[in-house]
Coordinates of C-alpha atoms and ligand atoms in Angstrom, one line a residue:
X1 CA -70.6 -107.3 -83.0
X2 CA -73.1 -106.8 -85.8
X3 CA -73.8 -110.0 -87.8
X4 CA -73.0 -109.4 -91.4
X5 CA -76.1 -110.1 -93.6
X6 CA -75.5 -112.3 -96.6
X7 CA -76.4 -109.6 -99.1
X8 CA -73.9 -107.2 -97.5
X9 CA -71.2 -109.8 -97.7
X10 CA -71.9 -110.1 -101.3
X11 CA -72.0 -106.4 -101.8
X12 CA -68.6 -105.9 -100.1
X13 CA -67.1 -108.7 -102.2
X14 CA -68.4 -107.2 -105.3
X15 CA -67.1 -103.8 -104.5
X16 CA -63.7 -105.1 -103.6
X17 CA -63.5 -107.1 -106.9
X18 CA -64.6 -104.1 -108.9
X19 CA -62.3 -101.6 -107.2
X20 CA -59.4 -104.0 -107.6
X21 CA -60.1 -104.4 -111.2
X22 CA -60.2 -100.6 -111.7
X23 CA -57.0 -100.3 -109.7
X24 CA -55.4 -102.8 -112.1
X25 CA -56.7 -100.9 -115.1
X26 CA -55.3 -97.7 -113.8
X27 CA -52.0 -98.7 -112.3
X28 CA -50.9 -101.7 -114.3
X29 CA -52.5 -101.2 -117.7
X30 CA -52.5 -97.5 -117.5
X31 CA -55.9 -97.4 -119.1
X32 CA -58.7 -96.6 -116.7
X33 CA -62.3 -97.4 -117.7
X34 CA -64.1 -95.2 -115.1
X35 CA -63.5 -91.6 -114.0
X36 CA -61.5 -91.1 -110.7
X37 CA -64.6 -89.6 -109.1
X38 CA -66.5 -92.8 -109.7
X39 CA -63.7 -94.8 -108.2
X40 CA -63.7 -92.6 -105.1
X41 CA -67.4 -92.9 -104.7
X42 CA -67.3 -96.7 -104.8
X43 CA -64.3 -96.7 -102.5
X44 CA -66.1 -94.6 -99.9
X45 CA -69.2 -96.8 -99.9
X46 CA -67.0 -99.8 -99.4
X47 CA -65.2 -98.1 -96.5
X48 CA -68.5 -97.2 -94.9
X49 CA -69.8 -100.8 -95.2
X50 CA -66.6 -102.2 -93.8
X51 CA -66.7 -99.9 -90.9
X52 CA -70.3 -100.5 -90.1
X53 CA -70.1 -104.3 -90.3
X54 CA -66.5 -104.7 -89.3
X55 CA -66.1 -107.0 -92.2
X56 CA -62.8 -106.5 -94.1
X57 CA -61.5 -108.7 -96.9
X58 CA -57.7 -109.3 -97.1
X59 CA -57.6 -107.9 -100.6
X60 CA -59.7 -104.9 -99.9
X61 CA -58.2 -101.7 -101.4
X62 CA -58.8 -100.0 -98.1
X63 CA -56.0 -102.1 -96.7
X64 CA -53.5 -100.2 -98.8
X65 CA -53.3 -97.0 -96.8
X66 CA -50.5 -98.0 -94.4
X67 CA -50.4 -99.0 -90.8
X68 CA -49.0 -97.7 -87.5
X69 CA -45.3 -97.1 -87.6
X70 CA -43.0 -100.1 -86.8
X71 CA -40.1 -100.1 -84.4
X72 CA -38.1 -102.3 -86.7
X73 CA -38.5 -104.6 -89.7
X74 CA -38.8 -108.3 -89.0
X75 CA -36.4 -110.6 -90.8
X76 CA -37.7 -112.9 -93.5
X77 CA -35.9 -116.0 -94.8
X78 CA -36.3 -116.5 -98.6
X79 CA -37.4 -120.0 -99.5
X80 CA -35.0 -119.8 -102.4
X81 CA -32.1 -117.4 -102.3
X82 CA -32.5 -114.1 -104.2
X83 CA -29.5 -114.0 -106.5
X84 CA -27.7 -111.1 -108.1
X85 CA -26.6 -110.8 -111.7
X86 CA -23.3 -111.0 -113.5
X87 CA -22.6 -107.9 -115.7
X88 CA -21.6 -107.6 -119.3
X89 CA -20.2 -104.2 -120.4
X90 CA -19.9 -104.8 -124.2
X91 CA -21.5 -106.8 -126.9
X92 CA -18.5 -109.0 -126.9
X93 CA -19.1 -109.8 -123.3
X94 CA -22.7 -110.7 -124.1
X95 CA -21.4 -113.0 -126.8
X96 CA -19.0 -114.5 -124.3
X97 CA -22.0 -115.2 -122.0
X98 CA -23.8 -117.1 -124.8
X99 CA -20.6 -119.1 -125.6
X100 CA -20.3 -120.1 -122.0
X101 CA -24.0 -121.1 -121.9
X102 CA -23.7 -123.2 -125.0
X103 CA -20.4 -124.8 -123.9
X104 CA -22.0 -125.8 -120.6
X105 CA -25.1 -127.1 -122.3
X106 CA -22.9 -128.8 -124.9
X107 CA -25.0 -127.4 -127.7
X108 CA -24.0 -125.9 -131.1
X109 CA -27.5 -124.6 -131.8
X110 CA -29.2 -121.4 -130.8
X111 CA -30.4 -120.9 -127.2
X112 CA -33.7 -119.3 -126.5
X113 CA -33.4 -116.2 -124.3
X114 CA -35.7 -113.5 -122.9
X115 CA -34.5 -109.9 -122.9
X116 CA -36.0 -107.1 -120.9
X117 CA -34.9 -103.8 -119.4
X118 CA -33.0 -103.8 -116.2
X119 CA -34.9 -101.6 -113.7
X120 CA -32.9 -99.4 -111.4
X121 CA -34.8 -100.1 -108.2
X122 CA -35.1 -102.4 -105.3
X123 CA -35.5 -106.2 -105.6
X124 CA -38.6 -107.5 -103.8
X125 CA -40.1 -110.9 -103.1
X126 CA -43.9 -111.2 -102.9
X127 CA -45.2 -114.3 -101.3
X128 CA -48.7 -115.4 -102.0
X129 CA -50.5 -118.1 -100.1
X130 CA -53.6 -119.5 -101.8
X131 CA -53.6 -116.4 -103.9
X132 CA -53.5 -113.8 -101.1
X133 CA -50.5 -111.6 -100.7
X134 CA -48.9 -112.9 -97.5
X135 CA -45.6 -111.2 -97.3
X136 CA -43.3 -108.8 -99.1
X137 CA -39.6 -108.8 -98.4
X138 CA -36.5 -107.1 -99.5
X139 CA -33.6 -109.0 -100.9
X140 CA -31.3 -108.3 -98.0
X141 CA -28.2 -110.5 -98.2
X142 CA -30.0 -112.8 -100.7
X143 CA -30.9 -115.3 -98.0
X144 CA -32.7 -113.2 -95.5
X145 CA -34.4 -109.9 -96.1
X146 CA -36.8 -107.5 -94.3
X147 CA -40.5 -107.7 -94.0
X148 CA -41.9 -104.7 -95.7
X149 CA -45.4 -106.0 -96.4
X150 CA -47.2 -103.0 -95.0
X151 CA -45.3 -100.6 -97.2
X152 CA -45.5 -102.7 -100.3
X153 CA -49.3 -103.0 -99.9
X154 CA -49.5 -99.2 -100.5
X155 CA -48.2 -99.7 -104.0
X156 CA -51.4 -99.9 -106.1
X157 CA -49.9 -102.0 -108.8
X158 CA -49.2 -104.8 -106.4
X159 CA -52.0 -107.4 -106.5
X160 CA -53.4 -108.1 -103.0
X161 CA -55.0 -111.2 -104.5
X162 CA -54.2 -113.2 -107.6
X163 CA -57.1 -113.3 -109.9
X164 CA -58.2 -114.4 -113.3
X165 CA -55.8 -117.4 -113.4
X166 CA -55.2 -120.8 -111.8
X167 CA -53.8 -120.0 -108.4
X168 CA -50.9 -122.1 -107.0
X169 CA -51.0 -123.0 -103.3
X170 CA -47.9 -120.9 -102.7
X171 CA -45.8 -118.7 -105.0
X172 CA -42.9 -116.3 -104.6
X173 CA -43.1 -113.7 -107.3
X174 CA -40.1 -111.4 -107.6
X175 CA -39.6 -108.0 -109.1
X176 CA -38.3 -104.6 -108.8
X177 CA -39.9 -101.7 -106.9
X178 CA -39.0 -98.5 -108.6
X179 CA -39.8 -94.8 -108.8
X180 CA -40.4 -93.3 -112.2
X181 CA -38.3 -90.4 -113.2
X182 CA -41.0 -87.7 -113.0
X183 CA -41.9 -88.7 -109.5
X184 CA -38.3 -88.9 -108.6
X185 CA -37.6 -85.4 -109.8
X186 CA -40.7 -84.0 -108.1
X187 CA -39.7 -85.7 -104.9
X188 CA -36.2 -84.2 -105.1
X189 CA -37.6 -80.8 -105.9
X190 CA -39.8 -81.0 -102.8
X191 CA -36.9 -82.2 -100.6
X192 CA -34.7 -79.4 -101.8
X193 CA -37.3 -76.8 -101.1
X194 CA -37.5 -78.1 -97.6
X195 CA -33.8 -78.0 -97.3
X196 CA -33.3 -81.7 -97.1
X197 CA -30.9 -83.8 -99.0
X198 CA -32.0 -84.9 -102.5
X199 CA -31.9 -88.6 -103.4
X200 CA -28.9 -89.4 -105.7
X201 CA -30.9 -91.6 -108.0
X202 CA -34.3 -93.3 -108.4
X203 CA -33.0 -96.5 -106.8
X204 CA -32.1 -94.7 -103.6
X205 CA -35.4 -93.0 -103.7
X206 CA -37.3 -96.3 -104.1
X207 CA -35.2 -98.0 -101.4
X208 CA -35.6 -95.0 -99.0
X209 CA -39.4 -95.1 -99.6
X210 CA -39.8 -98.8 -99.1
X211 CA -37.5 -99.0 -96.0
X212 CA -39.6 -96.6 -94.0
X213 CA -40.8 -97.8 -90.6
X214 CA -43.6 -95.4 -91.1
X215 CA -45.8 -96.5 -94.0
X216 CA -47.6 -93.2 -94.1
X217 CA -44.4 -91.9 -95.8
X218 CA -44.3 -94.8 -98.3
X219 CA -47.9 -94.2 -99.2
X220 CA -47.1 -90.7 -100.4
X221 CA -44.3 -91.8 -102.7
X222 CA -45.6 -93.1 -105.9
X223 CA -43.9 -96.4 -106.4
X224 CA -44.2 -99.0 -109.1
X225 CA -43.5 -102.6 -109.6
X226 CA -42.2 -104.8 -112.4
X227 CA -42.3 -108.5 -111.8
X228 CA -39.7 -110.5 -113.7
X229 CA -38.8 -113.6 -111.6
X230 CA -39.9 -116.6 -109.9
X231 CA -38.9 -118.0 -106.5
X232 CA -40.3 -121.1 -104.7
X233 CA -43.7 -122.4 -106.0
X234 CA -46.0 -125.1 -104.6
X235 CA -48.8 -126.6 -106.6
X236 CA -48.0 -125.4 -110.1
X237 CA -45.3 -126.1 -112.7
X238 CA -43.8 -123.6 -115.0
X239 CA -41.6 -124.7 -117.8
X240 CA -40.0 -121.4 -118.8
X241 CA -39.4 -117.8 -118.0
X242 CA -41.7 -116.8 -120.8
X243 CA -44.5 -119.0 -119.6
X244 CA -44.1 -117.6 -116.1
X245 CA -44.2 -114.0 -117.3
X246 CA -47.2 -114.7 -119.4
X247 CA -48.9 -116.2 -116.3
X248 CA -47.9 -113.1 -114.3
X249 CA -49.4 -110.9 -116.9
X250 CA -52.7 -112.8 -116.8
X251 CA -52.6 -112.8 -113.1
X252 CA -52.6 -109.0 -113.3
X253 CA -49.1 -108.4 -112.1
X254 CA -47.2 -105.6 -113.7
X255 CA -44.4 -107.0 -115.9
X256 CA -41.5 -105.3 -117.6
X257 CA -42.7 -102.7 -120.1
X258 CA -40.8 -104.5 -122.8
X259 CA -39.9 -108.2 -122.9
X260 CA -38.9 -110.3 -125.9
X261 CA -38.4 -114.0 -126.4
X262 CA -35.7 -114.6 -129.0
X263 CA -33.5 -117.3 -130.4
X264 CA -29.7 -116.9 -130.6
X265 CA -27.3 -114.2 -129.4
X266 CA -27.6 -112.1 -132.6
X267 CA -31.2 -111.4 -131.9
X268 CA -30.4 -110.8 -128.2
X269 CA -28.0 -108.1 -129.3
X270 CA -30.6 -106.5 -131.6
X271 CA -33.1 -106.3 -128.7
X272 CA -30.4 -104.8 -126.4
X273 CA -29.9 -102.2 -129.1
X274 CA -33.6 -101.5 -129.3
X275 CA -33.8 -101.1 -125.5
X276 CA -30.9 -98.8 -125.6
X277 CA -32.6 -96.7 -128.2
X278 CA -35.9 -96.6 -126.4
X279 CA -34.4 -96.1 -123.0
X280 CA -34.7 -92.4 -123.0
X281 CA -38.5 -92.7 -123.7
X282 CA -39.1 -95.1 -120.8
X283 CA -40.7 -93.3 -117.8
X284 CA -38.2 -95.1 -115.5
X285 CA -34.5 -95.4 -115.3
X286 CA -33.2 -98.5 -117.1
X287 CA -29.5 -99.0 -116.5
X288 CA -29.2 -102.1 -118.7
X289 CA -30.9 -105.1 -120.2
X290 CA -31.3 -108.5 -118.6
X291 CA -30.8 -111.6 -120.6
X292 CA -32.1 -114.9 -119.3
X293 CA -32.0 -118.5 -120.6
X294 CA -35.7 -119.1 -121.2
X295 CA -36.0 -122.8 -120.4
X296 CA -36.2 -123.6 -116.7
X297 CA -34.8 -127.1 -117.3
X298 CA -31.7 -125.6 -118.9
X299 CA -31.5 -122.9 -116.2
X300 CA -31.2 -125.8 -113.7
X301 CA -28.5 -127.5 -115.7
X302 CA -26.5 -124.3 -115.8
X303 CA -26.8 -123.7 -112.1
X304 CA -25.4 -121.0 -109.9
X305 CA -21.9 -119.7 -109.2
X306 CA -21.8 -118.3 -105.7
X307 CA -24.3 -115.5 -105.9
X308 CA -25.1 -115.3 -109.6
X309 CA -26.9 -117.7 -111.9
X310 CA -24.9 -118.9 -114.9
X311 CA -28.2 -118.6 -116.9
X312 CA -28.5 -114.8 -116.8
X313 CA -26.5 -111.7 -117.2
X314 CA -27.1 -108.0 -117.2
X315 CA -25.8 -105.9 -120.1
X316 CA -25.0 -102.5 -118.6
X317 CA -25.5 -99.4 -120.7
X318 CA -22.6 -96.9 -120.7
X319 CA -22.9 -94.4 -117.9
X320 CA -25.0 -91.4 -118.6
X321 CA -23.0 -88.3 -119.6
X322 CA -23.9 -84.9 -120.7
X323 CA -22.2 -81.6 -121.5
X324 CA -23.1 -78.3 -119.9
X325 CA -21.7 -75.1 -118.4
X326 CA -20.9 -74.2 -114.8
X327 CA -22.7 -71.0 -114.0
X328 CA -21.6 -70.7 -110.4
X329 CA -19.7 -72.5 -107.7
X330 CA -21.2 -72.4 -104.2
X331 CA -20.1 -73.8 -101.0
X332 CA -22.5 -75.9 -99.0
X333 CA -22.0 -76.5 -95.3
X334 CA -23.1 -79.8 -93.7
X335 CA -23.9 -80.8 -90.2
X336 CA -20.3 -81.5 -89.2
X337 CA -19.2 -78.2 -90.8
X338 CA -17.7 -79.9 -93.8
X339 CA -17.7 -77.5 -96.7
X340 CA -18.4 -79.0 -100.1
X341 CA -18.1 -77.0 -103.2
X342 CA -21.1 -77.5 -105.5
X343 CA -21.3 -76.5 -109.2
X344 CA -24.5 -74.9 -110.2
X345 CA -25.0 -75.9 -113.8
X346 CA -26.9 -74.8 -116.9
X347 CA -29.6 -77.4 -116.5
X348 CA -29.1 -80.4 -118.8
X349 CA -31.1 -83.6 -119.2
X350 CA -29.0 -86.7 -118.7
X351 CA -30.8 -90.1 -119.1
X352 CA -34.2 -88.5 -118.6
X353 CA -33.2 -86.6 -115.4
X354 CA -32.6 -82.9 -115.3
X355 CA -29.3 -82.1 -113.7
X356 CA -28.7 -78.6 -112.4
X357 CA -26.0 -79.2 -109.8
X358 CA -23.0 -81.4 -109.4
X359 CA -20.7 -82.0 -106.5
X360 CA -17.1 -80.9 -106.9
X361 CA -16.2 -83.0 -103.8
X362 CA -13.5 -80.7 -102.4
X363 CA -11.0 -78.0 -103.3
X364 CA -8.2 -80.4 -104.1
X365 CA -10.5 -81.8 -106.8
X366 CA -11.1 -78.4 -108.2
X367 CA -7.4 -77.7 -108.4
X368 CA -6.6 -81.1 -109.8
X369 CA -9.2 -80.8 -112.6
X370 CA -8.6 -77.0 -112.9
X371 CA -12.3 -76.3 -112.8
X372 CA -13.4 -72.7 -113.2
X373 CA -16.7 -70.9 -113.2
X374 CA -17.9 -70.6 -116.8
X375 CA -16.2 -73.8 -117.9
X376 CA -17.9 -76.3 -120.2
X377 CA -17.9 -79.6 -118.5
X378 CA -18.8 -83.2 -119.0
X379 CA -21.1 -84.4 -116.3
X380 CA -21.7 -88.0 -115.4
X381 CA -24.8 -89.3 -113.8
X382 CA -23.9 -92.9 -113.2
X383 CA -26.3 -95.5 -111.7
X384 CA -25.7 -94.8 -108.0
X385 CA -23.8 -91.6 -107.5
X386 CA -24.7 -88.0 -107.4
X387 CA -23.8 -86.2 -110.7
X388 CA -20.1 -85.3 -110.9
X389 CA -17.8 -83.6 -113.2
X390 CA -15.8 -86.0 -115.4
X391 CA -13.7 -83.5 -117.2
X392 CA -13.6 -80.0 -118.5
X393 CA -13.4 -79.0 -122.2
X394 CA -10.5 -76.6 -122.3
X395 CA -11.0 -75.9 -126.0
X396 CA -14.2 -74.2 -125.1
X397 CA -12.6 -71.6 -122.8
X398 CA -13.0 -68.0 -123.8
X399 CA -10.7 -66.5 -121.2
X400 CA -13.5 -65.2 -119.1
X401 CA -13.7 -68.3 -116.8
X402 CA -13.0 -67.4 -113.2
X403 CA -10.9 -69.4 -110.8
X404 CA -12.5 -69.8 -107.5
X405 CA -10.3 -69.0 -104.5
X406 CA -10.5 -71.3 -101.5
X407 CA -12.6 -69.9 -98.8
X408 CA -10.8 -68.7 -95.8
X409 CA -14.1 -68.1 -94.0
X410 CA -17.2 -70.1 -93.8
X411 CA -19.6 -68.9 -96.5
X412 CA -22.6 -69.1 -94.1
X413 CA -21.3 -67.8 -90.8
X414 CA -18.0 -66.2 -91.5
X415 CA -16.1 -68.3 -89.0
X416 CA -12.6 -69.6 -89.7
X417 CA -12.2 -72.7 -91.9
X418 CA -9.8 -75.4 -90.9
X419 CA -8.5 -78.6 -92.4
X420 CA -7.8 -81.7 -90.4
X421 CA -4.5 -83.5 -91.0
X422 CA -4.6 -86.0 -93.9
X423 CA -8.1 -85.1 -95.1
X424 CA -9.1 -83.0 -98.1
X425 CA -12.2 -81.5 -96.6
X426 CA -12.3 -78.0 -95.1
X427 CA -14.5 -77.5 -92.1
X428 CA -16.1 -74.5 -90.6
X429 CA -15.2 -74.3 -86.9
X430 CA -18.1 -72.1 -85.9
X431 CA -20.1 -74.0 -83.3
X432 CA -23.1 -71.7 -83.9
X433 CA -22.8 -71.7 -87.6
X434 CA -26.5 -71.6 -88.7
X435 CA -26.0 -74.2 -91.4
X436 CA -24.6 -76.6 -88.9
X437 CA -26.9 -75.7 -86.1
X438 CA -30.0 -76.4 -88.1
X439 CA -28.6 -79.7 -89.3
X440 CA -27.4 -80.6 -85.8
X441 CA -30.8 -79.9 -84.3
X442 CA -32.5 -82.0 -87.0
X443 CA -30.1 -84.8 -86.3
X444 CA -30.5 -84.4 -82.6
X445 CA -34.3 -84.8 -82.8
X446 CA -34.2 -87.6 -85.4
X447 CA -35.7 -91.0 -84.8
X448 CA -32.5 -92.9 -84.0
X449 CA -31.2 -90.0 -81.9
X450 CA -33.5 -88.3 -79.3
X451 CA -36.6 -89.3 -81.3
X452 CA -38.6 -86.1 -80.9
X453 CA -41.6 -86.6 -83.1
X454 CA -42.7 -83.5 -84.8
X455 CA -39.3 -81.9 -84.9
X456 CA -38.4 -82.8 -88.5
X457 CA -36.8 -80.7 -91.1
X458 CA -39.7 -78.4 -91.8
X459 CA -40.4 -77.5 -88.2
X460 CA -36.7 -77.2 -87.3
X461 CA -36.4 -74.7 -90.1
X462 CA -39.5 -72.8 -88.9
X463 CA -38.3 -72.7 -85.3
X464 CA -34.9 -71.6 -86.4
X465 CA -36.1 -68.9 -88.7
X466 CA -38.5 -67.6 -86.1
X467 CA -35.5 -67.5 -83.7
X468 CA -37.2 -69.7 -81.2
X469 CA -34.3 -72.1 -81.2
X470 CA -30.7 -71.3 -82.0
X471 CA -29.0 -74.3 -80.4
X472 CA -30.4 -77.6 -79.3
X473 CA -30.5 -76.6 -75.7
X474 CA -33.3 -74.2 -76.8
X475 CA -35.5 -77.2 -77.6
X476 CA -36.1 -77.7 -73.9
X477 CA -36.9 -74.0 -73.4
X478 CA -39.8 -74.0 -75.9
X479 CA -43.2 -73.2 -74.4
X480 CA -46.5 -74.0 -75.9
X481 CA -47.3 -70.3 -76.2
X482 CA -44.2 -69.7 -78.3
X483 CA -45.4 -72.4 -80.7
X484 CA -49.0 -71.1 -80.9
X485 CA -47.8 -67.9 -82.5
X486 CA -46.3 -69.8 -85.5
X487 CA -48.1 -70.5 -88.7
X488 CA -47.9 -74.3 -88.6
X489 CA -49.0 -74.8 -85.1
X490 CA -52.5 -75.2 -83.6
X491 CA -53.4 -76.1 -80.0
X492 CA -53.1 -79.9 -80.6
X493 CA -49.9 -79.9 -82.6
X494 CA -48.2 -77.5 -80.2
X495 CA -49.1 -79.7 -77.3
X496 CA -48.0 -82.8 -79.1
X497 CA -44.6 -81.3 -79.8
X498 CA -44.2 -80.1 -76.2
X499 CA -45.1 -83.7 -75.0
X500 CA -42.7 -85.3 -77.5
X501 CA -39.9 -83.0 -76.2
X502 CA -40.8 -83.9 -72.6
X503 CA -40.8 -87.6 -73.4
X504 CA -37.4 -87.4 -75.1
X505 CA -35.8 -86.3 -71.9
X506 CA -35.5 -89.9 -70.8
X507 CA -33.0 -91.4 -73.0
X508 CA -30.1 -93.9 -73.2
X509 CA -26.4 -93.0 -73.2
X510 CA -26.0 -94.6 -76.7
X511 CA -28.8 -92.5 -78.2
X512 CA -27.6 -89.4 -76.5
X513 CA -24.0 -89.8 -77.7
X514 CA -25.3 -90.3 -81.2
X515 CA -27.6 -87.2 -81.0
X516 CA -24.6 -85.0 -80.2
X517 CA -23.4 -85.4 -83.8
X518 CA -19.8 -85.9 -82.9
X519 CA -17.8 -86.3 -86.0
X520 CA -17.5 -89.9 -87.2
X521 CA -19.7 -91.2 -84.3
X522 CA -22.6 -93.0 -85.9
X523 CA -25.2 -95.1 -84.2
X524 CA -23.0 -98.1 -83.9
X525 CA -19.9 -96.3 -82.5
X526 CA -22.2 -94.6 -80.0
X527 CA -23.5 -98.0 -78.8
X528 CA -19.9 -99.3 -78.4
X529 CA -18.9 -96.2 -76.4
X530 CA -22.0 -96.5 -74.2
X531 CA -20.9 -100.0 -73.3
X532 CA -17.5 -98.8 -72.3
X533 CA -18.4 -95.7 -70.2
X534 CA -20.5 -95.7 -67.1
X535 CA -22.1 -92.3 -67.8
X536 CA -21.7 -89.2 -69.8
X537 CA -19.7 -87.5 -67.0
X538 CA -17.0 -90.2 -67.4
X539 CA -16.4 -88.9 -70.9
X540 CA -15.9 -85.3 -69.8
X541 CA -12.2 -84.4 -70.3
X542 CA -11.6 -87.9 -71.6
X543 CA -8.0 -88.7 -72.6
X544 CA -7.3 -90.5 -75.9
X545 CA -5.7 -93.5 -74.2
X546 CA -9.0 -94.2 -72.5
X547 CA -10.7 -94.7 -75.9
X548 CA -8.0 -96.0 -78.2
X549 CA -8.0 -99.5 -76.6
X550 CA -11.7 -100.0 -77.2
X551 CA -12.3 -102.6 -79.9
X552 CA -14.2 -101.3 -82.9
X553 CA -13.3 -97.7 -82.1
X554 CA -10.7 -96.5 -84.5
X555 CA -8.3 -93.6 -84.2
X556 CA -10.5 -91.2 -86.1
X557 CA -13.4 -91.7 -83.7
X558 CA -11.1 -91.6 -80.7
X559 CA -9.7 -88.3 -81.9
X560 CA -13.0 -86.6 -82.5
X561 CA -14.5 -87.9 -79.2
X562 CA -11.4 -86.6 -77.3
X563 CA -11.7 -83.2 -79.0
X564 CA -15.4 -83.0 -78.4
X565 CA -15.3 -83.8 -74.7
X566 CA -12.4 -81.5 -74.0
X567 CA -14.0 -78.5 -75.5
X568 CA -15.2 -76.2 -72.7
X569 CA -18.1 -74.9 -74.8
X570 CA -19.3 -78.4 -75.5
X571 CA -19.1 -79.3 -71.8
X572 CA -21.1 -76.3 -70.9
X573 CA -23.7 -77.4 -73.4
X574 CA -23.9 -80.8 -71.9
X575 CA -24.2 -79.5 -68.4
X576 CA -27.0 -77.2 -69.5
X577 CA -28.8 -80.1 -71.1
X578 CA -28.6 -82.0 -67.8
X579 CA -29.8 -79.0 -65.9
X580 CA -32.8 -78.8 -68.3
X581 CA -33.9 -82.2 -67.2
X582 CA -32.3 -84.7 -69.5
X583 CA -32.0 -88.1 -67.8
X584 CA -29.6 -90.5 -69.3
X585 CA -29.7 -94.2 -68.4
X586 CA -27.1 -96.6 -69.4
X587 CA -28.8 -100.0 -69.5
X588 CA -28.3 -102.2 -72.4
Ligands
IVH1 S1 -33.4 -111.0 -112.7 C1 -31.2 -114.3 -110.9 N1 -34.4 -109.0 -114.1 O1 -30.8 -106.3 -110.8 C2 -31.9 -113.2 -111.5 N2 -33.2 -108.5 -112.2 O2 -28.0 -106.6 -110.5 C3 -32.1 -112.1 -110.6 N3 -33.0 -106.1 -111.7 O3 -31.0 -108.1 -107.8 C4 -32.8 -111.0 -111.1 N4 -34.2 -105.4 -113.3 O4 -32.8 -106.3 -108.2 C5 -33.7 -109.4 -113.0 N5 -35.4 -107.4 -115.4 C6 -34.7 -107.7 -114.3 C7 -34.2 -106.8 -113.4 C8 -33.4 -107.2 -112.4 C9 -33.6 -105.1 -112.3 C10 -32.2 -106.1 -110.5 C11 -32.5 -107.0 -109.4 C12 -31.2 -107.8 -109.1 C13 -30.2 -106.9 -109.7 C14 -28.9 -107.5 -110.0

């Protein structure tokens, strides 16, 4: 190993410090002081020095680029539980909160509160030891979360090292990881272009990006952080929320874009109103305002009820609604053949997000609400659901609205459409329905299923449209030469895919059962089934009574498994897969 000369050590330290400062200026303060090119130049020289001398500091910006994919997330226990928040849905309820606080504290006077936006993201705990970021963990059940350190390091606003302030021996700083609305919309546009499902809201997008075993995906999603809370601390004493937030700010953590310290509930309500008014100008989704008793001593006196502190509450803004017109109703066919009617809307901005489609759930819903093409409708985009139609405005009807007849045939493949007993959804019965087949192949190759790396959405679409695969058995007939003729494949990538396919041939019964995409059979049910059957052949022509007694397997699963394994076409497919070399072991 090359010995690192003193002046090189110094040079590396200086570069790390400077680059981190510029990162902070850019990502936390949003006011860079050097051009991007200059940053890149310094970054490259740091990287070269690090590689040459094999000397890498823990807070080097080069450590933000992600790491090899993980198999699973390790569990992390929170030193102090991560609590959730009680909700208040009206100003009266906020007053009720203050009354309770004052009653418990036995005070007539005004209480000091902090008020800030409630971010619609994912709660995170950042543990620093002697100022260096040691671990980042999700909230999980409040007591135990998942170790997502590698992913969180890719967020440029997260300090890798606490600087510019007194540093406690250990500190858990908490906050919300979120995706801003522009990024969220861009990501969804991209996903839709690739034929993938869009995220319903910024929170799901943030959570989906953080909970990625492969951090190279997280790195591409532009995530942000707002720190608002304190967990366990060693070696330092904070007296209040405000004091702590001010420390966070000095320590270069990103804090909520707006935070006020006020006295008395009347002022709290004024700030809530102000946040409500400014909400549409925030670059992120704020679904409410969080009110906290400022003084930590008083917080302690108030304590916790089960999972929520008595010293804080979240005022929730009314759900986002907007009015627009239905231009068209289309039917979308999912992997299991379920046909969902979707309304294509005249685009409307709701709470900062452009909404141009809304689920109509099913045809019963269309009938119940009497929804027609051309109708003016009220759309709601509530915190965690995909936009849906709340009601139609019958007064706006002109008489030209068109009622949409139920489809008797699948809109994609023209096969018959059936409806299971007791359910509202219609399903296309066509086994070779292209909409289903592509989705099935994608599912079959996915990580938790047969885990064929390189056979993601884009490539499935490519192989499908170039007619190289029509059904998942065709995966095993692919030859390197076939791939080389395609735009996205070169020698190496083609060989990698062929190798990945070959590797996937050795699998477990649980994975295999899950890959088949049998209705209602998720990863867990597949595992339970694998424990109860010796091999796949034992499931061929299975009778319902052989499944119904199995604990944790309900009637719905038993029914679909029976149907699946008594269908001659499916059995032929399974036999073909085996003849193509699939080896299924059943060890657990
Ligand atoms: S304080 C005990 N402040 O909302 C206090 N939470 O509904 C716990 N959240 O789990 C959190 N913005 O993920 C706090 N400014 C904010 C917040 C915030 C978003 C989230 C947080 C929490 C959830 C509870």
